Coordinates of C-alpha atoms and ligand atoms in Angstrom, one line a residue:
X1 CA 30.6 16.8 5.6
X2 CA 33.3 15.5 3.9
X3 CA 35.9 15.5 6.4
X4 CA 33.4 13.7 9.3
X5 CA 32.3 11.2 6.7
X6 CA 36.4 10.2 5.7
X7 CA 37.1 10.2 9.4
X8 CA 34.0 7.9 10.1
X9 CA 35.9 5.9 7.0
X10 CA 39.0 5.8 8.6
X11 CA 37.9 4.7 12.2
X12 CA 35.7 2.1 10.8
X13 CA 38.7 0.7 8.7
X14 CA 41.1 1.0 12.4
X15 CA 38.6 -0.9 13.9
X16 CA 38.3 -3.5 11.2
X17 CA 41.8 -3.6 11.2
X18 CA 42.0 -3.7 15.2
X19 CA 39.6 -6.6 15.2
X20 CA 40.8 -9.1 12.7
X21 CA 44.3 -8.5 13.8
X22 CA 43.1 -9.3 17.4
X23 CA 41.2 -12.1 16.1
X24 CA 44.8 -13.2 14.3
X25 CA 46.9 -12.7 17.6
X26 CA 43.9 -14.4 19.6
X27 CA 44.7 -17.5 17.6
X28 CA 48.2 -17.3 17.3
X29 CA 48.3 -17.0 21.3
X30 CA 46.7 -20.5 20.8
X31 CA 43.6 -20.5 22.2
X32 CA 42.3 -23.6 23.0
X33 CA 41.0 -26.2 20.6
X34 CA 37.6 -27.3 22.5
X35 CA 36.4 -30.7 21.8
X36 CA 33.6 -30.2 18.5
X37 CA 29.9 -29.8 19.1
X38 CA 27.9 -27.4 19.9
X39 CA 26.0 -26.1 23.0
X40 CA 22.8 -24.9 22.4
X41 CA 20.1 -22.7 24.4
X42 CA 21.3 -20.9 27.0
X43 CA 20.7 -22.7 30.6
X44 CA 18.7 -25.6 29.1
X45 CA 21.6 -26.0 27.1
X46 CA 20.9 -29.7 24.7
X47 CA 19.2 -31.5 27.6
X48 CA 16.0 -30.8 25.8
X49 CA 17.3 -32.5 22.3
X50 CA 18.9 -35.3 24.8
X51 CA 15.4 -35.8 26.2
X52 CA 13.6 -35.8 22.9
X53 CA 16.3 -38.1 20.9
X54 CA 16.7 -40.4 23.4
X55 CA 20.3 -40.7 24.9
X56 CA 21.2 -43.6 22.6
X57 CA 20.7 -41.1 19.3
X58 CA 21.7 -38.3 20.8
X59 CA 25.3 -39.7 21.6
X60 CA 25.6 -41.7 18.2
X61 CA 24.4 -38.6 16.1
X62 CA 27.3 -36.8 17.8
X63 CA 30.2 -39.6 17.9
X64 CA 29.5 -39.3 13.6
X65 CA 29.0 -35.5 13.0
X66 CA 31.8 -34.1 15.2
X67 CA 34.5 -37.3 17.0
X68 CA 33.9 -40.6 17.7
X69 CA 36.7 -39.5 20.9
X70 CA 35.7 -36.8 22.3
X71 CA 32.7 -34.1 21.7
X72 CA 31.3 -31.2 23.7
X73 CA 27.7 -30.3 24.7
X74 CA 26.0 -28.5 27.8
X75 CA 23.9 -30.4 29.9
X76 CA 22.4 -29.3 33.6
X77 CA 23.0 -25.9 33.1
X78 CA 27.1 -27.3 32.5
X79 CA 29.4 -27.0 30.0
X80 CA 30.1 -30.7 28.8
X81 CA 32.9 -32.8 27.1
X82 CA 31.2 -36.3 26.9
X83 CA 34.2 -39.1 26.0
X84 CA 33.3 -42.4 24.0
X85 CA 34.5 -45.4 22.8
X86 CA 36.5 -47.9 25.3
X87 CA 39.1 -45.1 24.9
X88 CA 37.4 -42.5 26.2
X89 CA 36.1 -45.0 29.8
X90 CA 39.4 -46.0 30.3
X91 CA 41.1 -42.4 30.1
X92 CA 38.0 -41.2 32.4
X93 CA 38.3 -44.4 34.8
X94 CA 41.9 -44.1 35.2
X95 CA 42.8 -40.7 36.0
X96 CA 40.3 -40.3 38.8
X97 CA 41.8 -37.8 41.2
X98 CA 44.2 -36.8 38.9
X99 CA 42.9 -34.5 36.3
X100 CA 39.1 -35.1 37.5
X101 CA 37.2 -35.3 40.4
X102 CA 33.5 -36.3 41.3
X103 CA 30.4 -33.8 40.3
X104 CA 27.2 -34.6 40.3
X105 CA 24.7 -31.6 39.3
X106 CA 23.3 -28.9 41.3
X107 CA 19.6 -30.3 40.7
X108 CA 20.4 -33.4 42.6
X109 CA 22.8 -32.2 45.4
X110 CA 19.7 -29.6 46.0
X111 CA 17.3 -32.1 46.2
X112 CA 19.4 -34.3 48.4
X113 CA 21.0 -32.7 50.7
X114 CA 20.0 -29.6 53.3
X115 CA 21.1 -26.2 51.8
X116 CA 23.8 -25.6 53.9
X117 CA 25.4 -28.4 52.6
X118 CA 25.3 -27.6 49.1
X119 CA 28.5 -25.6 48.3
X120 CA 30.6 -27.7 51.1
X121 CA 32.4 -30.3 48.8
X122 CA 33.3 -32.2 51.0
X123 CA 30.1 -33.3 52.5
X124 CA 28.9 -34.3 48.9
X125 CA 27.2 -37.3 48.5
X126 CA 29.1 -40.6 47.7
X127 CA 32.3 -38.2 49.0
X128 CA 31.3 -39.3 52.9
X129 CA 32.4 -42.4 54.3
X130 CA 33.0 -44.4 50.6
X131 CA 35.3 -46.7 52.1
X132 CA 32.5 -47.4 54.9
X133 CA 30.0 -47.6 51.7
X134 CA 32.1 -50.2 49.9
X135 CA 33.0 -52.3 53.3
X136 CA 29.1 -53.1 53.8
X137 CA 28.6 -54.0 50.3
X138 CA 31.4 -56.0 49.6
X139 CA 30.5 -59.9 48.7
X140 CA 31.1 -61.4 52.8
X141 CA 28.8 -58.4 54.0
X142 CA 25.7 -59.4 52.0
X143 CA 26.0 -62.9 52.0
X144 CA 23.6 -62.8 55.2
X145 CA 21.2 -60.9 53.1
X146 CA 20.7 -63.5 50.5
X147 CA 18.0 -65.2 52.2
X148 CA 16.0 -62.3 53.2
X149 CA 15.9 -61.5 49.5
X150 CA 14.8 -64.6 48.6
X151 CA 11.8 -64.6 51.2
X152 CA 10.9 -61.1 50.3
X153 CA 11.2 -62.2 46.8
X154 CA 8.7 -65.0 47.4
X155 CA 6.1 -63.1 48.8
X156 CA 6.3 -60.6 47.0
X157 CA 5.6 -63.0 43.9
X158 CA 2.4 -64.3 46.1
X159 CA 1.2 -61.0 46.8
X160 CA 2.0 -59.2 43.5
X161 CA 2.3 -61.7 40.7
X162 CA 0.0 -65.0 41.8
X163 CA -3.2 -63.0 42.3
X164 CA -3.1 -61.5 38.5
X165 CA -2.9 -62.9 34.9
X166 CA -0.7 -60.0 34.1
X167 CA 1.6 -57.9 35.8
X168 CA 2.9 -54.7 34.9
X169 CA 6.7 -55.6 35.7
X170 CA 8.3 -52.3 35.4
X171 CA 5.7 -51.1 38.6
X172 CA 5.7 -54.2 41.2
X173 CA 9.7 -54.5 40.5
X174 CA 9.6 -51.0 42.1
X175 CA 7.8 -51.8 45.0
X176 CA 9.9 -55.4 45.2
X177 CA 13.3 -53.8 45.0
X178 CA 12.3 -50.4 47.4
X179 CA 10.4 -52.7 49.9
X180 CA 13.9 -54.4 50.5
X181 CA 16.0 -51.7 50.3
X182 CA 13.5 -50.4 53.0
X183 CA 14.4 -53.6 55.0
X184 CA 17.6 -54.4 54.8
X185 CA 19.4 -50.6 55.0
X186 CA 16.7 -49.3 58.0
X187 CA 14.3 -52.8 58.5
X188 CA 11.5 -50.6 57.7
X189 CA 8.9 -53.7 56.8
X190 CA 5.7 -51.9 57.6
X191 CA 3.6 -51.1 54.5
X192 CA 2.2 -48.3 55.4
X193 CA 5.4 -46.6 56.9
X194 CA 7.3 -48.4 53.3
X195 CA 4.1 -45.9 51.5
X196 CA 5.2 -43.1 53.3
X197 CA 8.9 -43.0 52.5
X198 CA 8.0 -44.0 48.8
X199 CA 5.7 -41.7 47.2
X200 CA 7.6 -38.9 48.1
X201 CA 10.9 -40.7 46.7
X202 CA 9.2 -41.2 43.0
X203 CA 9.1 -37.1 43.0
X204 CA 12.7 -37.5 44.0
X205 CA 13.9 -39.5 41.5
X206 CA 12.2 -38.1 38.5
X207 CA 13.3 -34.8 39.4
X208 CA 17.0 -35.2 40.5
X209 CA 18.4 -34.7 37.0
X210 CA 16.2 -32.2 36.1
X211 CA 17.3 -28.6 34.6
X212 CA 17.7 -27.0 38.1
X213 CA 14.5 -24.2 37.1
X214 CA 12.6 -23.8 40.6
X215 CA 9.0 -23.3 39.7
X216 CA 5.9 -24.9 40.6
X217 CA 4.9 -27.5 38.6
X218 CA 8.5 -28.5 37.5
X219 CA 9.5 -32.1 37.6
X220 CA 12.2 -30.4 39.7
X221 CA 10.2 -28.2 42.6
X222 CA 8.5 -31.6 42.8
X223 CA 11.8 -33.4 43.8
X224 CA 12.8 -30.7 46.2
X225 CA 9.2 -30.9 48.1
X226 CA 9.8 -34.7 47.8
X227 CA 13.3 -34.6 49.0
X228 CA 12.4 -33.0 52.3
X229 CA 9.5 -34.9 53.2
X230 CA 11.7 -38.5 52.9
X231 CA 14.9 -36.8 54.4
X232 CA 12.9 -36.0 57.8
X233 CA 11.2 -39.1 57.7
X234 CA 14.7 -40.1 57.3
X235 CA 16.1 -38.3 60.1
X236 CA 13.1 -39.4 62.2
X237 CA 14.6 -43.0 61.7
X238 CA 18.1 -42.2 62.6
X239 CA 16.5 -40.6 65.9
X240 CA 14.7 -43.1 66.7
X241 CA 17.3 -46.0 66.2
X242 CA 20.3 -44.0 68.1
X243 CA 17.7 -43.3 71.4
X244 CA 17.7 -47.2 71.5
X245 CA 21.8 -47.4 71.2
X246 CA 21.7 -45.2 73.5
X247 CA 19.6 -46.7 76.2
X248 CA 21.0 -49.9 75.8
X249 CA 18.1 -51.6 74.5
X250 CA 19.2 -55.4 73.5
X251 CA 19.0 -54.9 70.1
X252 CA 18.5 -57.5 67.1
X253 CA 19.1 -54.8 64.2
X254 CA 21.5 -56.5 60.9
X255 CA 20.5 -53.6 58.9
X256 CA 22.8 -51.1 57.1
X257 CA 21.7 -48.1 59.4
X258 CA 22.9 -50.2 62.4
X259 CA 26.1 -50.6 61.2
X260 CA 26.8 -47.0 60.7
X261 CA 25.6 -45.9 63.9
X262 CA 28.0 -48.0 65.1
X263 CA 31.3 -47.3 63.2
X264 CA 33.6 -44.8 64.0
X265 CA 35.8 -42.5 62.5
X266 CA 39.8 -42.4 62.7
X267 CA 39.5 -39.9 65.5
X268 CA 36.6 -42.4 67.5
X269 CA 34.1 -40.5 66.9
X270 CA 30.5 -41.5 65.8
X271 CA 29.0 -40.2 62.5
X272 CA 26.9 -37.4 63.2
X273 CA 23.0 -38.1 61.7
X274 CA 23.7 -36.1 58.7
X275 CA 26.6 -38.4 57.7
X276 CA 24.1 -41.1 58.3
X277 CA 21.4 -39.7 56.7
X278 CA 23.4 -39.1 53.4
X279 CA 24.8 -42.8 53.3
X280 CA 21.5 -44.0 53.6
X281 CA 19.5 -41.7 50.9
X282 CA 22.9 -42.1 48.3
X283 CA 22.1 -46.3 48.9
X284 CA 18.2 -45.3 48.2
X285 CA 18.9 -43.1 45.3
X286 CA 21.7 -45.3 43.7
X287 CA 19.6 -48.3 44.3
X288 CA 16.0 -47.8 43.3
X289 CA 15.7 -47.1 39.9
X290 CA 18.6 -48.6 38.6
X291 CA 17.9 -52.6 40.3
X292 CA 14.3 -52.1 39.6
X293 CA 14.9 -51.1 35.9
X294 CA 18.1 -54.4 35.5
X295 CA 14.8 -56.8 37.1
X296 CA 12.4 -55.0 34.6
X297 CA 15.0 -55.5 31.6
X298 CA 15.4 -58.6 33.0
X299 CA 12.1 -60.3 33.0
X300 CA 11.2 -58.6 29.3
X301 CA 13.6 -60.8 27.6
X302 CA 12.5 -63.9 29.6
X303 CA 9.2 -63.1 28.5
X304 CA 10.4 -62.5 24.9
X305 CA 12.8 -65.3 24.3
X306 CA 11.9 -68.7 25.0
X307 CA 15.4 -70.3 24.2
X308 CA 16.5 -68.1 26.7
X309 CA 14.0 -68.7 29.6
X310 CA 14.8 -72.0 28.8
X311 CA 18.5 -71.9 29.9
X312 CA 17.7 -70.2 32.4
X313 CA 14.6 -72.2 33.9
X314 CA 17.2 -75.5 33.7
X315 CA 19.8 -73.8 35.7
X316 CA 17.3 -72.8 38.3
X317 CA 15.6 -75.7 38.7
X318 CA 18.6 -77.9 38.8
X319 CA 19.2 -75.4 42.0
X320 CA 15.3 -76.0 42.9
X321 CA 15.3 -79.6 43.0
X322 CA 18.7 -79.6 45.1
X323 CA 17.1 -77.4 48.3
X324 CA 14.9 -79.0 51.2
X325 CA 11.4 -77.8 51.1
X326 CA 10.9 -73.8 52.0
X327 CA 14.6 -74.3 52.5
X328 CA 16.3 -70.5 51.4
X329 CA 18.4 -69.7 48.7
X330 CA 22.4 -69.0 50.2
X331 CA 25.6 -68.2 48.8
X332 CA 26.8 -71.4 47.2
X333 CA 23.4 -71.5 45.1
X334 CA 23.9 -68.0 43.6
X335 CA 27.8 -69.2 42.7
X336 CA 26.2 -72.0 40.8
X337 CA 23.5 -69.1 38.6
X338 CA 26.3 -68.7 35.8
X339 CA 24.2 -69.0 32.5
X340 CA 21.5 -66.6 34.5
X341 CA 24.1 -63.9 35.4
X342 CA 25.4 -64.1 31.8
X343 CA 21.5 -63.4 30.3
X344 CA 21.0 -60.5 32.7
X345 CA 24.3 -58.7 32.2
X346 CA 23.4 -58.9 28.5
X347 CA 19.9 -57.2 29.6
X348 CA 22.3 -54.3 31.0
X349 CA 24.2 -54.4 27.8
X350 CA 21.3 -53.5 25.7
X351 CA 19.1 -52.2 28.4
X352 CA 21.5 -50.1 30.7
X353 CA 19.6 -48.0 34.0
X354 CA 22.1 -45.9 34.1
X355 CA 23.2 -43.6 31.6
X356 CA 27.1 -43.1 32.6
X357 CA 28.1 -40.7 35.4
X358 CA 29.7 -37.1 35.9
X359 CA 33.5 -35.8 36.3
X360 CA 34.9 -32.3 36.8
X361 CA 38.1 -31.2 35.6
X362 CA 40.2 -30.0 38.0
X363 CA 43.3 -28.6 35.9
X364 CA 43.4 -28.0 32.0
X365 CA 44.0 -31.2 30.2
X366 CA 44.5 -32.7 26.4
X367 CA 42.9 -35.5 25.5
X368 CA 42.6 -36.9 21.6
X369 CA 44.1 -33.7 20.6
X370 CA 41.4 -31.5 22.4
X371 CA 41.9 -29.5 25.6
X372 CA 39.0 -29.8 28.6
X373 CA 39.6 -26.9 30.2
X374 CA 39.9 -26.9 34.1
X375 CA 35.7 -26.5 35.4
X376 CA 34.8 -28.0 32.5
X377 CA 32.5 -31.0 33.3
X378 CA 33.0 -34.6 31.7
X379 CA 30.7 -37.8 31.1
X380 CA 31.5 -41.3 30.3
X381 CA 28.2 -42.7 28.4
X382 CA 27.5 -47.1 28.0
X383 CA 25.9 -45.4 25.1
X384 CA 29.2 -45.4 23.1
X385 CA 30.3 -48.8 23.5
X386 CA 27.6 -51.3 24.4
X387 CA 25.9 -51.3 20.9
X388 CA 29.0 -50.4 19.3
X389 CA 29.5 -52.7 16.3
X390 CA 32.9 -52.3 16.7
X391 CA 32.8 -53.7 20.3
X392 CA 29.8 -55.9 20.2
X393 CA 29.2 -57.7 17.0
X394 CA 25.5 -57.5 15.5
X395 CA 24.6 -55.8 18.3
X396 CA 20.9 -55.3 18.3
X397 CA 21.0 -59.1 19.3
X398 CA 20.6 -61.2 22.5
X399 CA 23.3 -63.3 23.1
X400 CA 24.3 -64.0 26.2
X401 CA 27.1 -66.2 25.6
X402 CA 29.0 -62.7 24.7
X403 CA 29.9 -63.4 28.7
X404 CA 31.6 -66.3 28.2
X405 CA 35.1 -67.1 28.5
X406 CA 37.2 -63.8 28.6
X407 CA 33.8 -61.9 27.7
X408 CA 33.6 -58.3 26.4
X409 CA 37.4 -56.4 25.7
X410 CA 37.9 -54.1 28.6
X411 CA 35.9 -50.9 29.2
X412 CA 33.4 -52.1 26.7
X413 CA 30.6 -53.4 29.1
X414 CA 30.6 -50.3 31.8
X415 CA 27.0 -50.6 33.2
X416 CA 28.4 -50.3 36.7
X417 CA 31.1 -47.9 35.5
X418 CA 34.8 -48.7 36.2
X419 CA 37.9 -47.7 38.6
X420 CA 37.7 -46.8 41.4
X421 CA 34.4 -44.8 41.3
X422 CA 32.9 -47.7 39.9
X423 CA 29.4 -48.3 41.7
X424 CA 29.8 -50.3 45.0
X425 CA 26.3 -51.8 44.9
X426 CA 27.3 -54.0 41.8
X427 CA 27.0 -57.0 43.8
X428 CA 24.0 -56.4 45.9
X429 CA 22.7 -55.8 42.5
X430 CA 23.5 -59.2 41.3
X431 CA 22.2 -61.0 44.2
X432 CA 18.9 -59.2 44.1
X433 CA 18.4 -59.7 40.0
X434 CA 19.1 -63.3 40.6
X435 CA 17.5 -64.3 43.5
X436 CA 14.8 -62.6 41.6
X437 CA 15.3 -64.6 38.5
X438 CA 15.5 -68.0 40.7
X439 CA 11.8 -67.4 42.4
X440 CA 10.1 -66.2 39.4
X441 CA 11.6 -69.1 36.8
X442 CA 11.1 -71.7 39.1
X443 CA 7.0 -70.7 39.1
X444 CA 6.1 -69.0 36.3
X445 CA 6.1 -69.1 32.8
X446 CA 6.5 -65.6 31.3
X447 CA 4.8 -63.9 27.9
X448 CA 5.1 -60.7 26.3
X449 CA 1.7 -58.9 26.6
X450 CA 2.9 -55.9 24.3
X451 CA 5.1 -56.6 21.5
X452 CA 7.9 -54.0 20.6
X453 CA 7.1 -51.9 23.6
X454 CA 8.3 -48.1 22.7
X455 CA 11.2 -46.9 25.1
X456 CA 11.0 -43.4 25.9
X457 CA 13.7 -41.3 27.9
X458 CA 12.6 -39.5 31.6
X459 CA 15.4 -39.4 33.7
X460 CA 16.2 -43.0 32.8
X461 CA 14.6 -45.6 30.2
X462 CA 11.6 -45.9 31.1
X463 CA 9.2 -48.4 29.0
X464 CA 6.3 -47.0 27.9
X465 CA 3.2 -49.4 29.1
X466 CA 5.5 -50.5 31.8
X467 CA 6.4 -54.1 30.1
X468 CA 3.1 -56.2 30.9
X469 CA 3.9 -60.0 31.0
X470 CA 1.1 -62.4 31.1
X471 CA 2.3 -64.9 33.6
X472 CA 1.4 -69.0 33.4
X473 CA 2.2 -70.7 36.5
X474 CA 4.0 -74.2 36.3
X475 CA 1.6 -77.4 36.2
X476 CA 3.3 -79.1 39.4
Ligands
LIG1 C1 21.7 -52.6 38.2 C2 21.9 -51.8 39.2 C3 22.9 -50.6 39.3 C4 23.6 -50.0 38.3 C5 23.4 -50.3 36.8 C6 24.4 -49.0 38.9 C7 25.3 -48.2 38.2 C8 26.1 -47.2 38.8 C9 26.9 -46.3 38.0 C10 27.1 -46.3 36.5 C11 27.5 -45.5 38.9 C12 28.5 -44.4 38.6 C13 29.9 -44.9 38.6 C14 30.8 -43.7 38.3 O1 30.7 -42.6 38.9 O2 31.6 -43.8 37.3 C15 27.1 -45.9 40.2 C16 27.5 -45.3 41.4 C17 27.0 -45.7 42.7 N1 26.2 -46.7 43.0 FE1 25.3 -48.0 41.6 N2 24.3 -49.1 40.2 C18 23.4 -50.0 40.5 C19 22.9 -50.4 41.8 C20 23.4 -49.9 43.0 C21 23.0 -50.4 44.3 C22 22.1 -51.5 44.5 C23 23.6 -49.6 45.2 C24 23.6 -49.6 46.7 C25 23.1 -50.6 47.4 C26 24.4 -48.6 44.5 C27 25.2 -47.7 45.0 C28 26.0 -46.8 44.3 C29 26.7 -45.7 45.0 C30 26.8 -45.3 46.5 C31 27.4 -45.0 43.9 C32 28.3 -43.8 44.0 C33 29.8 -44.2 44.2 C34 30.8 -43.1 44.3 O3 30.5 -42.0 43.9 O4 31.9 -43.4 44.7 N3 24.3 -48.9 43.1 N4 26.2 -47.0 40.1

């Protein structure tokens, strides 16, 4: 009994040994020293603590416990280093197809694209055609589109906002800023047809940045059902369109989806419809919430501040009074909207719709003494500089003249990120908040129904009675 119970000793002792020796070596082999945090539940990881904080906590609560660099979490199902501070944007803007490469998660590349596509990187979306994406919104592309905005604007205003007292901003903006996406990628003007492609799309969009768990009755099933109803509705489009290319139909199409059935790759040949389809849903997905969330944002702090509506009524009157009557807002007129662009880029400072974006490593790297191992995902956040007191003195106020001058120290203000990922709709985005701004200044005044509205955090800020504004129309 003895002997097994001393040899029991002895290979307990060995293996003690064994392991803390291992454990030693292990470290003196120098594994790597990960970025601090932690990465909670399996699968879910911390998105469920990132939904329930908020993203603006969750990232602050993080940059003071474990680095105000670098720290790492697991998001989507992914094993996360999220970098902060204009440090951190630069380091991620900069070295863009050097030690990272796009990702965007699982949940949405299901939901978007057809299965086959999935694990092909190279058909990802925003991958296909970028170039082609950034030539049609450059500045010259979309100056035709400024007056269509500003008619679409206006009735949208009479159908929408004259009829009622009150409007519920953060709902008609939705149906303002989809209606012309509808019109000027596809010219899709029809209600009914706008209906179809729409409800569908809100299951898409709440769903896309879900935890990729496909069960019925999750916010992500939901997106998938949604995503296939709008991508053969899609398709349906593309069909149609290209049968009228092709039998030479005169045709008197200035959309988006004209333009791409049209270009043609080095090698001549046309994009197939799949290429099509996925420029046109990445412009729909990039679009929808994020323009209809910067008008929202917009028109609460109009509606709050009167010294700001103020300035910005004067500017857009001064532009009022100089048109003909029912004449259209153009280019030169939206040059002349300084003060206005200044108030609503300090509504994305404090109000951003969208949260940063995704990188993947593509080799080990070290960055603030911490190695991101190759695989590892990455995120760049506005949530670490644009209330940063460091960056943005006092920051909880609104003051747009922040934007004057030189304006914010570079990669501070990142609401449309930076580099050469950095979003290519940034100046369709500005056109369509301003001309926006113009239409509604120039005819209503605006007042806060709700004061102190709660934010809460879905897929993106979402406010929680949908900012109602009580709106006074101007004594002519
Ligand atoms: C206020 C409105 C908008 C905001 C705040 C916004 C913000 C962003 C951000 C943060 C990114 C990620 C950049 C990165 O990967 O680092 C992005 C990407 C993108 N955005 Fe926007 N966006 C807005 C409107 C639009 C509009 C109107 C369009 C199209 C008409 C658009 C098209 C895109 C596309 C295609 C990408 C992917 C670019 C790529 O991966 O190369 N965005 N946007």
């Amino acid at each position: 009994m003895d002997a097994i119970f001393s040899c029991l000793l002895l290979l307990a002792t060995l293996f003690l040994s064994l392991s803390l020796i291992f454990r030693v070596n292990k470290r003196n082999l120098g594994s790597p020293k990960l970025p601090p945090g932690k990465t909670g539940w399996p699968l879910v990881g911390e998105s469920i603590v990132l939904t329930m904080a908020g993203p603006e906590k969750f990232i602050k609560d993080r940059m003071r416990k474990y680095s105000p660099e670098v720290f790492q979490t697991s998001l989507l199902g992914e094993k996360m280093a999220v970098f902060c501070g204009a440090k951190g944007n630069k380091f991620l803007f900069s070295n863009e197809n050097t030690l990272l490469t796009s990702w965007w998660p699982l949940s949405l590349k299901k939901v978007l694209l057809f299965p086959s596509f999935v694990d092909d990187p190279i058909k990802e979306v925003g991958e296909l055609s970028r170039g082609f994406l950034h030539d049609i919104l450059k500045p010259e592309a979309l100056k035709h589109y400024i007056p269509v905005m500003d008619s679409m604007a206006r009735q949208h205003l009479d159908e929408e906002w004259t009829p009622h007292g009150e409007v519920k901003v953060f709902l008609v903006s939705k149906k303002y800023t989809f209606g012309l996406a509808c019109e000027l990628f596809m010219s899709i003007n029809n209600p009914d047809h706008i209906a179809r492609l729409a409800n569908p799309f809100t299951l898409i969009t709440s769903g896309i940045f879900s935890v990729p768990i496909d069960l019925p009755g999750t916010a992500y099933n939901r997106a998938i059902k949604g995503g296939k109803m709008v991508r053969n509705e899609i398709l349906m489009i593309i069909r149609e369109r290209r049968k009228e290319l092709l039998e030479n139909k005169e045709t008197t199409y200035h959309d988006m989806l004209s333009r791409m059935l049209l270009v043609t790759h080095e090698n001549g040949e046309f994009m197939n419809e799949m290429e099509i389809y996925h420029n046109i849903m990445g412009l729909l997905v990039a679009s929808y919430e994020t323009t209809s969330a910067a008008v929202t944002f917009v028109m609460n702090y109009l509606a709050e501040l009167p010294h700001i509506y103020d300035g910005v009524f004067k500017e857009q009157m001064e532009i009022a009074k100089s048109k003909g009557p029912g004449e259209l807002l153009n280019w030169e007129d939206i040059e002349k909207m300084k003060y206005s662009w200044n108030v609503a880029r300090e509504a994305l400072r404090l109000m951003p719709p969208a949260l940063g974006a995704f990188r993947e490593a593509t080799t080990d790297f070290t960055y603030a003494g911490f190695t991101i191992p190759k695989g590892w995902k990455t995120f760049w956040t506005v949530n670490s500089t644009h209330k940063n007191p460091k960056y943005f003195p006092n920051p909880e106020k609104f003051d747009p003249s922040r934007f004057e001058g030189s304006g914010p120290a570079p990669f501070t203000f990142v609401p449309f990120g930076g580099g050469p990922r950095m979003c290519p709709g940034k100046e369709y985005a500005r056109l369509e908040v301003l001309v926006f701004m113009h239409n509604v200044v120039t005819r209503f005044k605006l007042e806060k129904a709700i004061a102190n509205e709660k934010m809460i955090f879905r897929s993106s800020l979402t406010p929680m009675n949908g900012v109602p504004v009580r709106i006074h129309p101007h004594e002519n």
